[in-house]
Coordinates of C-alpha atoms in Angstrom, one line a residue:
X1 CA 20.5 5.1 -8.8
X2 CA 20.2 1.7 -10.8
X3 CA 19.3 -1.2 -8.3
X4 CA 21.0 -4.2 -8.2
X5 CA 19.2 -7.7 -7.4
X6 CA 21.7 -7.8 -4.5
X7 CA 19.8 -5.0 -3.2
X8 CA 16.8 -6.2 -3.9
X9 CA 17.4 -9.3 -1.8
X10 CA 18.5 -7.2 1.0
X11 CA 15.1 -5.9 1.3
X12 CA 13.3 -8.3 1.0
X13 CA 15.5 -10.4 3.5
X14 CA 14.5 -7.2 6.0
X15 CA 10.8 -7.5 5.2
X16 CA 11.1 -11.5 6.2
X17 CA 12.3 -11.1 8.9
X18 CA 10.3 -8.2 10.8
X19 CA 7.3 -10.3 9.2
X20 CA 8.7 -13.0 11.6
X21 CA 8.3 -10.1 14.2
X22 CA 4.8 -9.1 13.5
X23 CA 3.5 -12.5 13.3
X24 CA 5.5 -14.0 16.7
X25 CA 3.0 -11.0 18.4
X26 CA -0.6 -12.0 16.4
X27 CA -3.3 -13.4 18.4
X28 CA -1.5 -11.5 21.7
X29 CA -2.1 -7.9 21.8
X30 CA -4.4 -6.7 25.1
X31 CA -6.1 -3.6 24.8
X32 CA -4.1 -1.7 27.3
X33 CA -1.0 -2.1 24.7
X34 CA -3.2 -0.5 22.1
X35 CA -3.0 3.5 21.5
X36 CA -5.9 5.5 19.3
X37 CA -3.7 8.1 17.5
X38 CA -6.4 9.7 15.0
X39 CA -10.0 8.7 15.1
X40 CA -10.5 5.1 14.0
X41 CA -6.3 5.0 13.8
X42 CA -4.9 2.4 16.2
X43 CA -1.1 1.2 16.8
X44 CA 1.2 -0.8 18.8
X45 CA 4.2 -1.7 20.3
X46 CA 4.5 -4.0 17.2
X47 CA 3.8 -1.2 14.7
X48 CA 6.8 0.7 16.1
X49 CA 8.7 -2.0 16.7
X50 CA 8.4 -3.1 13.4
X51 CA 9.0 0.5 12.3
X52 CA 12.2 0.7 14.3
X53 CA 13.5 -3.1 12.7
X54 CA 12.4 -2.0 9.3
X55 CA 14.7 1.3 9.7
X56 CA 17.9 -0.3 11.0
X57 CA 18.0 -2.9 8.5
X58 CA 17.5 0.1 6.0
X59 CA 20.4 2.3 7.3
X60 CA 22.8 -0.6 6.3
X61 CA 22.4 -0.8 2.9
X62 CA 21.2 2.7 2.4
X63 CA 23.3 4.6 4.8
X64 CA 22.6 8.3 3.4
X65 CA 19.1 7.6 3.0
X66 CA 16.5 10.2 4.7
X67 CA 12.9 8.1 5.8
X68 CA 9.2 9.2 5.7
X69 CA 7.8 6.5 7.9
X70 CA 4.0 6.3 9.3
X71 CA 4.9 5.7 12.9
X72 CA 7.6 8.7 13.1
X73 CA 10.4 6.9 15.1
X74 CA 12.8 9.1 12.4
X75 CA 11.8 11.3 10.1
X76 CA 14.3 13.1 7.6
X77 CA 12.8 14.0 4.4
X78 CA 15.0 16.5 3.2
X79 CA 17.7 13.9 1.4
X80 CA 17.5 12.9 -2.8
X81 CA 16.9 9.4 -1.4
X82 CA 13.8 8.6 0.8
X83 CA 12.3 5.3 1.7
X84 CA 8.6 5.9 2.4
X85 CA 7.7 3.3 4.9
X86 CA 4.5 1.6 6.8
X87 CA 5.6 -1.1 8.7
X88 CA 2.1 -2.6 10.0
X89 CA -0.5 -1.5 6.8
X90 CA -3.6 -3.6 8.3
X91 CA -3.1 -2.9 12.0
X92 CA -6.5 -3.0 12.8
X93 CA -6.7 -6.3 11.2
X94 CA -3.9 -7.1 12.6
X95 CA -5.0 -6.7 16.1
X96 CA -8.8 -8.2 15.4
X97 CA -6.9 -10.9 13.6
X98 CA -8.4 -10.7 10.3
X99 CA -5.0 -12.0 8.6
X100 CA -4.7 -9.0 5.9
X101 CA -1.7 -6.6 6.7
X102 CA 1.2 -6.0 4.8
X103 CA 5.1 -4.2 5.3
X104 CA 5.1 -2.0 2.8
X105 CA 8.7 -0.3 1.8
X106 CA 9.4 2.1 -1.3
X107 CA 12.4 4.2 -2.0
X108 CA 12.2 7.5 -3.6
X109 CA 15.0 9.0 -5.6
X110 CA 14.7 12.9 -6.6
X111 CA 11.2 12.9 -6.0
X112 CA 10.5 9.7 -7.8
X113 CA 9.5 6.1 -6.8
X114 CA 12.1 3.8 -7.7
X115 CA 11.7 0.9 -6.1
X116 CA 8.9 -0.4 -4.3
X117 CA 7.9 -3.7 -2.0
X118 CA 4.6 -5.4 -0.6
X119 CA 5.3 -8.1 1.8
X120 CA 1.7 -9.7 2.8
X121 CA 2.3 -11.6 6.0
X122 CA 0.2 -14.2 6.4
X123 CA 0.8 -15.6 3.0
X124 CA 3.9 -14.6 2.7
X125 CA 3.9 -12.8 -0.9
X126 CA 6.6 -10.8 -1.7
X127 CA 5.6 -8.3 -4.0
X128 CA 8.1 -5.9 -5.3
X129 CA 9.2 -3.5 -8.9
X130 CA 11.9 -1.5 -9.9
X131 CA 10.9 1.6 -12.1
X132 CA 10.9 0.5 -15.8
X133 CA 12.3 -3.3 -14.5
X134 CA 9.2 -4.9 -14.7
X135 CA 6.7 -6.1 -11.1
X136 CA 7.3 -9.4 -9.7
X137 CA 5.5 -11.6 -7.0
X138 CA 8.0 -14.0 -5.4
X139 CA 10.2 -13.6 -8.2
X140 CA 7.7 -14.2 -11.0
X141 CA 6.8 -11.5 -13.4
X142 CA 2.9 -10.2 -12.7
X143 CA 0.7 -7.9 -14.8
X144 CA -2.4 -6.5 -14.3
X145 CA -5.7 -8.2 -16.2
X146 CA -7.5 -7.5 -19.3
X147 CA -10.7 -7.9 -17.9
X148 CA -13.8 -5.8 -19.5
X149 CA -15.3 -3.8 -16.9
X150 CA -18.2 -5.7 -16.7
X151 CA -16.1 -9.1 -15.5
X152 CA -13.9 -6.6 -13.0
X153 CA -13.4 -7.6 -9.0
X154 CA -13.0 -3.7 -7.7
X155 CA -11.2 -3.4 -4.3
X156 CA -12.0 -0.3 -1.8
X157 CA -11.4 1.0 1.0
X158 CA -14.1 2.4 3.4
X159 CA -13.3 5.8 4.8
X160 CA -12.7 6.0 8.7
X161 CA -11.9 9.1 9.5
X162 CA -12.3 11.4 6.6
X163 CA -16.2 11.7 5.7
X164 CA -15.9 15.1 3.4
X165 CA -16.5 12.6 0.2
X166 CA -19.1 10.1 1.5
X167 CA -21.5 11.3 -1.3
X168 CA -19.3 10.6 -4.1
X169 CA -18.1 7.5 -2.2
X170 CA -21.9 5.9 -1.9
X171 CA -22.5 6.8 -5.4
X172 CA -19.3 5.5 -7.0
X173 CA -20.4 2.3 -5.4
X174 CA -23.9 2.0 -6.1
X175 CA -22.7 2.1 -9.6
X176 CA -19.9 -0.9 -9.1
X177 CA -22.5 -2.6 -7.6
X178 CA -24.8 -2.4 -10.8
X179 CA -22.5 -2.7 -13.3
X180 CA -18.9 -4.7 -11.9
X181 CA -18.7 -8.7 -10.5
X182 CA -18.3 -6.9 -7.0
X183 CA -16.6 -4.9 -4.5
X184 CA -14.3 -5.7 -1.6
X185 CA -12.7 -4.2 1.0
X186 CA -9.3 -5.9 2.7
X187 CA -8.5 -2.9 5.1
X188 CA -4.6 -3.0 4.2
X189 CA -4.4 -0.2 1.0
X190 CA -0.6 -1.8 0.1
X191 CA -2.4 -5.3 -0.4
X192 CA -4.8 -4.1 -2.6
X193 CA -2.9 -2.6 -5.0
X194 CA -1.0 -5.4 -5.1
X195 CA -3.5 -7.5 -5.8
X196 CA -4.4 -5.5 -8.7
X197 CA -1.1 -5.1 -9.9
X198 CA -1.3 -9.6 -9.8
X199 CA -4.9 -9.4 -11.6
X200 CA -6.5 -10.5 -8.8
X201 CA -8.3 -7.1 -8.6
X202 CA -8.5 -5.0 -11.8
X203 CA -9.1 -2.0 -10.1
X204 CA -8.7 0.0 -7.3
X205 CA -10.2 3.4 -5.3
X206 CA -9.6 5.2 -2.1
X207 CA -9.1 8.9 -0.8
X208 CA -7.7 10.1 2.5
X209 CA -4.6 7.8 1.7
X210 CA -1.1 8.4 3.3
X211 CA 2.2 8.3 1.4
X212 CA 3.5 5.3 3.4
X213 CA 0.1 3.5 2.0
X214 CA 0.5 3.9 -1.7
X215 CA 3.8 4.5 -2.5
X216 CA 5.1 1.1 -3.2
X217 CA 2.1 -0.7 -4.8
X218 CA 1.0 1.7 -7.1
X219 CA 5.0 1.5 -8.5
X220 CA 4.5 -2.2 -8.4
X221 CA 0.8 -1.5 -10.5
X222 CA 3.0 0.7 -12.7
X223 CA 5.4 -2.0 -13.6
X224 CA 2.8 -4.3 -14.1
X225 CA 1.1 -2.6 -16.8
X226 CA -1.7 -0.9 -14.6
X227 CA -2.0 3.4 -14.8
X228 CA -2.6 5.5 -11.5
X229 CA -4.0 8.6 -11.0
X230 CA -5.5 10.8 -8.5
X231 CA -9.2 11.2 -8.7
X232 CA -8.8 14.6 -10.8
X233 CA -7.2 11.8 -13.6
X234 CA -4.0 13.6 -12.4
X235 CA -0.5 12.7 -10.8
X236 CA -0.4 14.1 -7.0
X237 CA -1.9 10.2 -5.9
X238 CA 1.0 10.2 -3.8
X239 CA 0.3 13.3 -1.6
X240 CA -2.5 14.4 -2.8
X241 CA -4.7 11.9 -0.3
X242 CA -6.9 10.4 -3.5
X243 CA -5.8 6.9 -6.0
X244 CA -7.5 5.2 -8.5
X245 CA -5.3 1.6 -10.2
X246 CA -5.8 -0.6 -13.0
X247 CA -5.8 -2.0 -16.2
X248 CA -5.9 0.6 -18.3
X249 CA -9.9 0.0 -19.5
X250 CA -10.8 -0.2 -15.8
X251 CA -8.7 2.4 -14.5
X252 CA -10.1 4.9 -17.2
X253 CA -14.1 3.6 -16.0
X254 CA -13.5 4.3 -12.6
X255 CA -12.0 7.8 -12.7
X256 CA -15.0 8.4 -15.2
X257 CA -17.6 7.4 -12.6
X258 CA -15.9 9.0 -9.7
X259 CA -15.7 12.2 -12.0
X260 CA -19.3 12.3 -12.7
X261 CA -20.4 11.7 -9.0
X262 CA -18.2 15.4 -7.8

């Protein structure tokens, strides 16, 4: 499937607009509209609604398209052509109104990533790549930094739910801490690797990660020159619940480092 820049704008015209959706609700969520689905896991009426927005503007340009979506208003994954979607990435900064949270869209044909989009909402950055086309933020070509490890920003994310790793986790950052300019932590996983895939970050780390979470910035770190792996230095990041982005010199450091912690 080759895609055209008048699909691209289709997209990106649906991610604009549900971002209009998101944002007409900030500030105004009461904690009776709020539901705890996992431990730590929160959503919305505007998560789904988003979901639902996101999904109809989808069917019209992709008609045959199956979707794996984080909010389960449809679920078909059995077609060549998937979009893998997380309509609210951030919620819980979204609803504490820490503004970090992103729409994050990315279509998978035959069991690869083909094309993939980050829309951060408050800033409105439109992120986006098409596999072996290059990653672009609001239309400008992006690549990832040539830092030396030493000068690298490293973004994480904190685990919530899933504790099974906490000694590598502590470790891994003691070690960043030493030895990087610092850590940080935005709470939206699409953001950050977008933000690496920009060279705002040069690297990137989390495990207990969804599909819907990763699937269209680490294409986007990809075609910006970044490498991604799973925490084994491997390929299942995309199901296999573990990522590690970035340049190539940083990316290589922080699988090393989480390797030896294990």
């Amino acid at each position: 499937m080759k895609i055209q820049p008048e699909f691209i704008q289709s997209v990106i015209e649906i991610a604009e607009n549900v971002a209009d959706f998101i944002q007409s609700h900030a500030g105004k969520i009461n904690d009776q509209q709020i539901i705890t689905k996992d431990l730590n896991s929160l959503v919305s009426f505007v998560d789904t609604g988003s979901e639902e927005r996101i999904i109809e503007g989808l069917k019209k340009i992709t008609p045959k398209a199956g979707f794996l979506a984080e909010e389960g208003t449809e679920t078909v994954v059995e077609n060549e052509l998937i979009w893998i979607i997380d309509p609210l990435d951030g919620t819980t900064n979204f609803l504490h109104q820490i503004p970090t949270y992103a729409i994050s869209l990315a279509l998978q044909y035959q069991n690869e990533i083909i094309f993939g989009l980050v829309y951060e909402v408050n800033k409105k950055d439109c992120f986006y790549a098409v596999k072996d086309g290059g990653a672009f933020l609001n239309g400008k070509k992006i690549q990832v930094n040539t830092a030396s490890f030493a000068d690298s920003l490293i973004a994480t994310g904190f685990p919530y739910y899933d504790f099974s790793k906490t000694n590598i986790y502590l470790g891994t950052l003691e070690e960043l801490m030493r030895n990087t300019r610092g850590i940080r932590r935005l709470g939206a996983a699409a953001v950050d690797l977008a933000y690496v895939a920009c060279g705002k970050f040069s690297g990137f780390f989390e495990y207990s990660l969804a599909p819907w979470d990763v699937a269209a910035g680490a294409l986007i770190v990809q075609e910006a020159g970044g490498i991604v792996t799973d925490f084994n230095g491997g390929q299942d990041w995309l199901h296999g619940k573990s990522i590690i982005v970035g340049s190539p010199i940083v990316q290589n450091k922080l699988l090393e480092i989480i390797r030896s912690k294990s």
